[in-house]
Structures are given as C-alpha cells and as structure tokens.
Amino acid sequence: MLSRVAERIYWMGRYMERCENAARLINVNTKLLLDLPRGTSVGWGTLVEIMGLDEYFSRDTEAADERSVMRFMLGDTNNPSSLLSSMANARENARITREIMPSEVYELINDTYWYLKDNASSAVARRERHLLLESVIQRVQQFTGLLAGCMSQNDAYRFISLGRNLERADMTSRIVDVGASRILPKAFAEDSASEPYSNILWMSVLRSLSGYQMYRQHVLDRVNADDVVMFLLQDPMFPRAVEHCLIQLNECFAHLPNSDEALHSVAALRRQLKTADFEALMANGLHEYIDTVQTEIGQIHQSIATTWFLPQVQVAL
C-alpha cells in the first residue's frame, strides 16, 4: 500500500470518529438540561475545551452562550473539528481512496456530508438539534458496520481502525479530564449540595460515551467519580475505554510491518494506565495525569506517522 493512501484512510477513520464524538458530546450536554433543577447553569464553553478548540473560538469559553457554541460546533467551517468540517475532511479523504473500500462506504460519507451541509445551521435551535445529532451518530455507526461487514480485513482496514481507535482513546481521555464538575461549576459552589449533582454529572459523562449500562453491569455500584474514571480508562472490555482502544491498536500493529516503535509506544501507555493509583489521583493530580496520557497518545500518532506516512515537507516562504 502507498504511504499517501495509508495516511488518507487513517485520517478518514479519525475524522469519522471525531464527528461521532462531537455529536455525542453536544447531545448529552443538551439532554443534561432536562435532569437538572430549573435555573441551573450549564457550561456550554466546556464543549469547546473538551475538543481542544479554544484558539479557534472567538469568545471566552466561560462566558459562551448556547447558540454561539452550537454554531461553532455544528457548522462553522473555521472550526476544523466542527461536525461539518470533520465530515468534509472525511469525505475528501474517502473520495481520493474510494477504490479500496466498498462503494457503499463512500456513498454513505458523501450523503452524510450533504445532510450536514443542508441542516447544520437550522440545528442551532434545540428542537431540530436532537434529530440531526442522532442521525449523525447512527450514520457513523453504519459506516463502522459497513467496514466490519463488507471490507476485507487487510492493511487498508487496519489503518482505518488505527485512526478510529486512536481518536476514540484521545476523546475519552479528554472527557475524563474535563470531568463533570467543569460541566456544571455552579453546582459545586457548596460541598453540602454537591453529591446529588455529582452523580447526575458523572452519569452524563458515561452517557456521552454510551457507557452507562455497561458501567452498571461491570461496576455493580452507584455512579461515582472514582469508579467512572477507572472504568473509562482501564476497562479492557468496553469499546470506548482507553485500555480497550489500545488493545485494538496492538492487534492492528501486530499485522503491519516495521511496527516495533508503535508497539513500544502503546506498551508504555498501557503500563502507565495499569500502575496508576486513581484513588490518590482523584484527590490531587488527575488533570496532570491525563495530560501525560494525552501526550502518550500523541506519541503513538507520531510513531504511526514516522513509520508509515510520508514526511511532511516544510515549504520556505
């Protein structure tokens, strides 16, 4: 396989997963309003922070209102990770490499792009938003299902899987990093009133990853911060947990040539997750720990890029 083809389909996998993750985050933050007391403020700017898009957002995230964040997250072409931008990038990468995947896959991506282009602006209003977000989530899941059911499990498939699982691990770590207390900062102004809100907010974290039911099956305890963090980072069975994503990366690397550097990067992060004392980190230092995890995820991407993709040429201006 040509390096440029591998890079294109790797980024197609990442952009499709990014689109679904953004839709999930927006959807759960909207639904959170229904579970909270009237007049409670939800920090919409937190969505911008989770995605790491502060530099592209024109306003202070702490003072951001719902409509401005929705415009930015749904259809702003100046935002490289808006739903429309992510789908446009996935569509372009799929168009160039469409001969290596089932025709239904490209047709689905192309149709989803035009669906978003026609409807993203109207979904700023809450009534239309839920329908659009649920449709996007279902379409990306259909994309994943088409690949699993109709595409040969060859190197091309593995590079798409690498992109999907690395993006998924990155987003899960970002969601854990922000945590429920920053989605609703005012709820924690008084310690005596914090616990009921804390349970609701950590449930919203799980639901943003469709992990609430699986958490209840595996943990068999009420929703609490310590167990949620351990579940989302360490559980090897839940598909959106960081550990599970790393296992999937390992399986892909095992079938690709010259993968020693990438395997070492994954092994380093898995050791870091297994040896972490989350009880102590929750008391002090979780943010710094998650920063380290995200740095290691970035290192895995760098290992993939240097091993299998063409080097980026710096053009003198």
XYZ file of C-alpha atoms in Angstrom:
317
model
C 0.000 0.000 0.000
C 1.232 3.507 -0.844
C 2.080 5.748 2.114
C -0.211 8.512 0.871
C -3.130 6.056 0.658
C -2.459 4.751 4.182
C -2.378 8.296 5.528
C -5.604 9.268 3.779
C -7.635 6.349 5.099
C -6.098 6.681 8.578
C -7.345 10.276 8.726
C -10.680 9.278 7.267
C -11.112 6.930 10.236
C -10.121 9.678 12.665
C -12.423 12.309 11.174
C -15.427 9.981 11.133
C -14.866 9.088 14.778
C -14.347 12.757 15.648
C -17.659 13.625 14.049
C -19.490 10.990 16.086
C -17.754 12.021 19.310
C -18.662 15.674 18.796
C -22.290 14.724 18.122
C -22.371 12.633 21.292
C -20.941 15.444 23.420
C -23.388 18.042 22.126
C -26.309 15.660 22.516
C -25.566 14.684 26.115
C -24.917 18.282 27.163
C -28.313 19.243 25.735
C -30.071 16.363 27.498
C -28.328 17.272 30.755
C -30.548 20.339 30.988
C -33.576 18.073 31.468
C -32.041 16.357 34.544
C -31.038 19.485 36.444
C -33.040 21.938 38.545
C -34.578 24.904 36.752
C -32.191 27.836 36.539
C -29.030 25.737 36.886
C -26.327 26.940 34.516
C -24.622 24.511 32.133
C -21.156 25.472 30.933
C -21.511 25.309 27.143
C -17.965 26.534 26.658
C -16.771 23.265 28.193
C -17.581 21.553 24.885
C -15.025 23.793 23.192
C -12.458 22.960 25.889
C -13.039 19.201 25.632
C -12.318 19.307 21.901
C -9.222 21.482 22.462
C -10.549 24.243 20.201
C -10.098 27.310 22.406
C -7.812 29.012 19.866
C -10.479 28.828 17.149
C -13.347 30.082 19.313
C -13.787 33.850 19.122
C -15.234 34.290 22.621
C -14.276 33.496 26.213
C -15.392 29.895 26.804
C -16.530 30.651 30.367
C -18.995 33.257 29.134
C -20.064 31.427 25.970
C -23.794 31.012 25.404
C -25.573 28.015 23.916
C -26.257 29.449 20.450
C -22.706 30.657 19.796
C -21.243 27.302 20.870
C -23.762 25.402 18.731
C -22.928 27.469 15.646
C -19.239 26.841 16.289
C -19.566 23.093 16.953
C -22.082 22.188 14.258
C -21.354 24.049 11.049
C -18.546 26.587 11.473
C -16.069 25.931 8.663
C -13.407 27.911 10.553
C -13.571 25.244 13.251
C -11.513 22.267 11.983
C -13.396 19.883 14.290
C -16.979 21.025 13.763
C -19.339 18.315 12.554
C -19.389 19.799 9.063
C -15.595 20.276 8.856
C -14.867 16.766 10.149
C -17.277 15.207 7.678
C -15.905 17.329 4.829
C -12.367 16.139 5.600
C -13.520 12.517 5.884
C -15.345 12.877 2.555
C -12.282 14.283 0.776
C -10.024 11.511 2.079
C -12.619 8.893 1.134
C -13.065 10.383 -2.347
C -9.365 10.088 -3.128
C -9.144 6.487 -1.863
C -12.642 5.269 -2.756
C -11.387 2.399 -4.925
C -10.045 0.463 -1.900
C -13.309 0.374 0.070
C -16.869 -0.785 -0.663
C -18.766 1.744 -2.773
C -21.485 1.922 -0.121
C -18.975 3.421 2.329
C -18.163 6.428 0.168
C -21.833 6.902 -0.732
C -22.721 6.969 2.976
C -19.995 9.519 3.787
C -20.983 11.706 0.840
C -24.665 11.569 1.785
C -23.879 12.439 5.420
C -21.791 15.419 4.319
C -24.646 16.871 2.259
C -27.102 16.137 5.063
C -24.948 18.161 7.477
C -24.367 20.944 4.983
C -28.125 21.340 4.454
C -29.184 21.051 8.102
C -26.338 22.162 10.416
C -27.409 25.805 10.546
C -31.021 25.004 11.489
C -29.865 22.618 14.266
C -28.633 25.550 16.351
C -32.200 25.580 17.702
C -32.709 22.889 20.328
C -35.803 21.355 18.720
C -34.041 20.355 15.486
C -30.715 19.572 17.129
C -31.565 16.185 18.617
C -32.749 14.780 15.292
C -29.596 15.903 13.469
C -27.221 14.608 16.145
C -28.918 11.215 16.418
C -28.820 10.894 12.638
C -25.086 11.690 12.525
C -24.324 9.160 15.276
C -26.303 6.452 13.508
C -24.674 7.192 10.159
C -21.142 6.951 11.601
C -22.061 3.702 13.340
C -23.405 2.463 9.996
C -20.050 3.420 8.459
C -18.236 1.314 11.057
C -20.641 -1.575 10.488
C -20.226 -1.440 6.704
C -16.467 -1.653 7.052
C -16.668 -4.553 9.509
C -19.191 -6.456 7.412
C -18.196 -5.670 3.834
C -14.481 -4.771 3.698
C -11.608 -7.240 3.580
C -9.688 -7.242 6.865
C -6.471 -6.170 5.139
C -3.927 -3.413 5.767
C -6.325 -0.750 4.486
C -8.917 -1.831 7.027
C -6.283 -1.795 9.759
C -5.238 1.786 9.044
C -8.871 2.906 9.265
C -9.134 1.024 12.563
C -5.938 2.690 13.818
C -7.394 6.119 13.143
C -10.750 5.282 14.736
C -9.322 3.777 17.926
C -6.651 6.422 18.451
C -9.226 9.205 18.039
C -11.589 7.368 20.401
C -8.902 6.981 23.074
C -7.998 10.658 22.776
C -11.626 11.781 23.145
C -12.295 9.513 26.133
C -9.256 10.923 27.928
C -10.419 14.475 27.163
C -13.880 13.781 28.588
C -12.386 12.309 31.772
C -10.009 15.260 32.036
C -12.745 17.852 31.960
C -14.958 15.832 34.304
C -18.438 16.594 35.478
C -17.506 19.385 37.884
C -16.489 21.619 34.982
C -19.638 20.899 33.020
C -21.594 22.414 35.881
C -19.273 24.546 38.043
C -22.024 26.313 39.967
C -23.366 23.041 41.311
C -20.205 22.614 43.339
C -20.151 26.017 44.973
C -21.259 24.399 48.248
C -19.931 20.997 49.298
C -23.154 20.059 51.091
C -25.112 20.261 47.851
C -22.554 18.697 45.538
C -23.221 14.948 45.763
C -26.638 14.749 44.020
C -25.318 16.880 41.176
C -22.087 14.889 41.052
C -23.969 11.654 40.390
C -26.023 13.251 37.611
C -22.968 14.791 36.017
C -20.843 11.643 36.069
C -23.789 9.805 34.540
C -23.717 12.399 31.755
C -20.021 11.636 31.237
C -20.855 7.934 30.857
C -23.785 8.643 28.562
C -21.652 10.826 26.310
C -19.763 7.591 25.561
C -22.854 5.321 25.640
C -21.258 3.668 28.653
C -23.906 3.970 31.383
C -25.439 0.493 31.034
C -22.052 -1.204 30.624
C -20.745 0.634 33.697
C -23.679 -0.652 35.781
C -23.068 -4.211 34.584
C -19.317 -4.169 35.258
C -19.029 -1.996 38.363
C -22.225 -3.032 40.202
C -22.188 0.125 42.305
C -23.744 3.569 42.204
C -22.227 6.041 39.805
C -19.262 7.778 41.450
C -16.239 9.646 40.200
C -13.539 7.114 41.162
C -15.222 4.139 39.514
C -16.218 6.077 36.403
C -12.642 7.239 35.826
C -11.228 3.732 36.305
C -13.905 2.234 34.044
C -13.296 4.698 31.208
C -9.510 4.428 31.384
C -8.781 0.849 32.454
C -11.641 -1.419 31.361
C -10.423 -3.817 28.625
C -13.939 -4.849 27.530
C -15.764 -1.555 26.984
C -15.095 -0.405 23.369
C -14.687 3.283 24.264
C -12.388 2.763 27.248
C -8.800 3.857 26.630
C -7.405 0.408 27.510
C -9.683 -1.328 25.004
C -8.672 1.125 22.267
C -5.006 0.403 22.995
C -5.654 -3.347 22.744
C -7.208 -2.764 19.315
C -4.183 -0.712 18.259
C -1.896 -3.549 19.335
C -3.838 -6.029 17.230
C -3.528 -3.800 14.167
C 0.188 -3.190 14.702
C 0.816 -6.937 15.035
C -0.205 -7.376 11.378
C 1.711 -4.388 9.988
C 5.418 -4.352 9.066
C 8.027 -2.266 10.935
C 5.701 -1.690 13.877
C 8.207 -2.002 16.750
C 8.261 1.706 17.573
C 4.473 1.955 17.575
C 4.144 -1.178 19.733
C 6.591 0.273 22.263
C 4.563 3.498 22.427
C 1.344 1.573 23.105
C 3.034 -0.647 25.705
C 4.348 2.416 27.566
C 0.864 3.919 27.834
C -0.736 0.612 28.887
C 1.826 0.257 31.711
C 1.042 3.789 32.798
C -2.687 3.028 32.949
C -2.278 -0.268 34.808
C 0.021 1.112 37.513
C -1.924 4.323 38.196
C -3.333 4.891 41.691
C -6.610 6.533 40.712
C -7.812 6.949 44.290
C -4.842 9.184 45.006
C -5.061 10.909 41.621
C -8.731 11.793 42.137
C -7.791 13.579 45.346
C -4.995 15.529 43.690
C -3.294 15.314 40.317
C -5.801 13.760 37.899
C -5.518 16.664 35.456
C -1.733 16.347 35.274
C -2.009 12.576 34.857
C -4.481 12.899 31.984
C -2.157 15.442 30.350
C 0.524 12.753 30.393
C -1.895 10.207 28.902
C -2.767 12.596 26.079
C 0.924 13.237 25.441
C 1.474 9.472 25.122
C -1.490 9.206 22.722
C 0.145 11.936 20.657
C 3.362 9.935 20.702
C 1.525 6.884 19.325
C 0.245 9.025 16.464
C 3.770 10.311 15.860
C 5.074 6.739 15.743
C 2.439 5.844 13.155
C 3.241 8.916 11.070
C 7.017 8.441 11.078
C 6.775 4.702 10.350
C 4.186 4.557 7.578
C 3.440 8.036 6.231
C 5.474 10.315 4.010
C 7.389 13.041 5.874
C 5.826 16.492 5.807
C 7.801 18.827 3.554
C 8.441 22.256 5.020
C 7.975 24.907 2.370
C 10.071 28.060 2.715
C 8.030 31.222 2.434
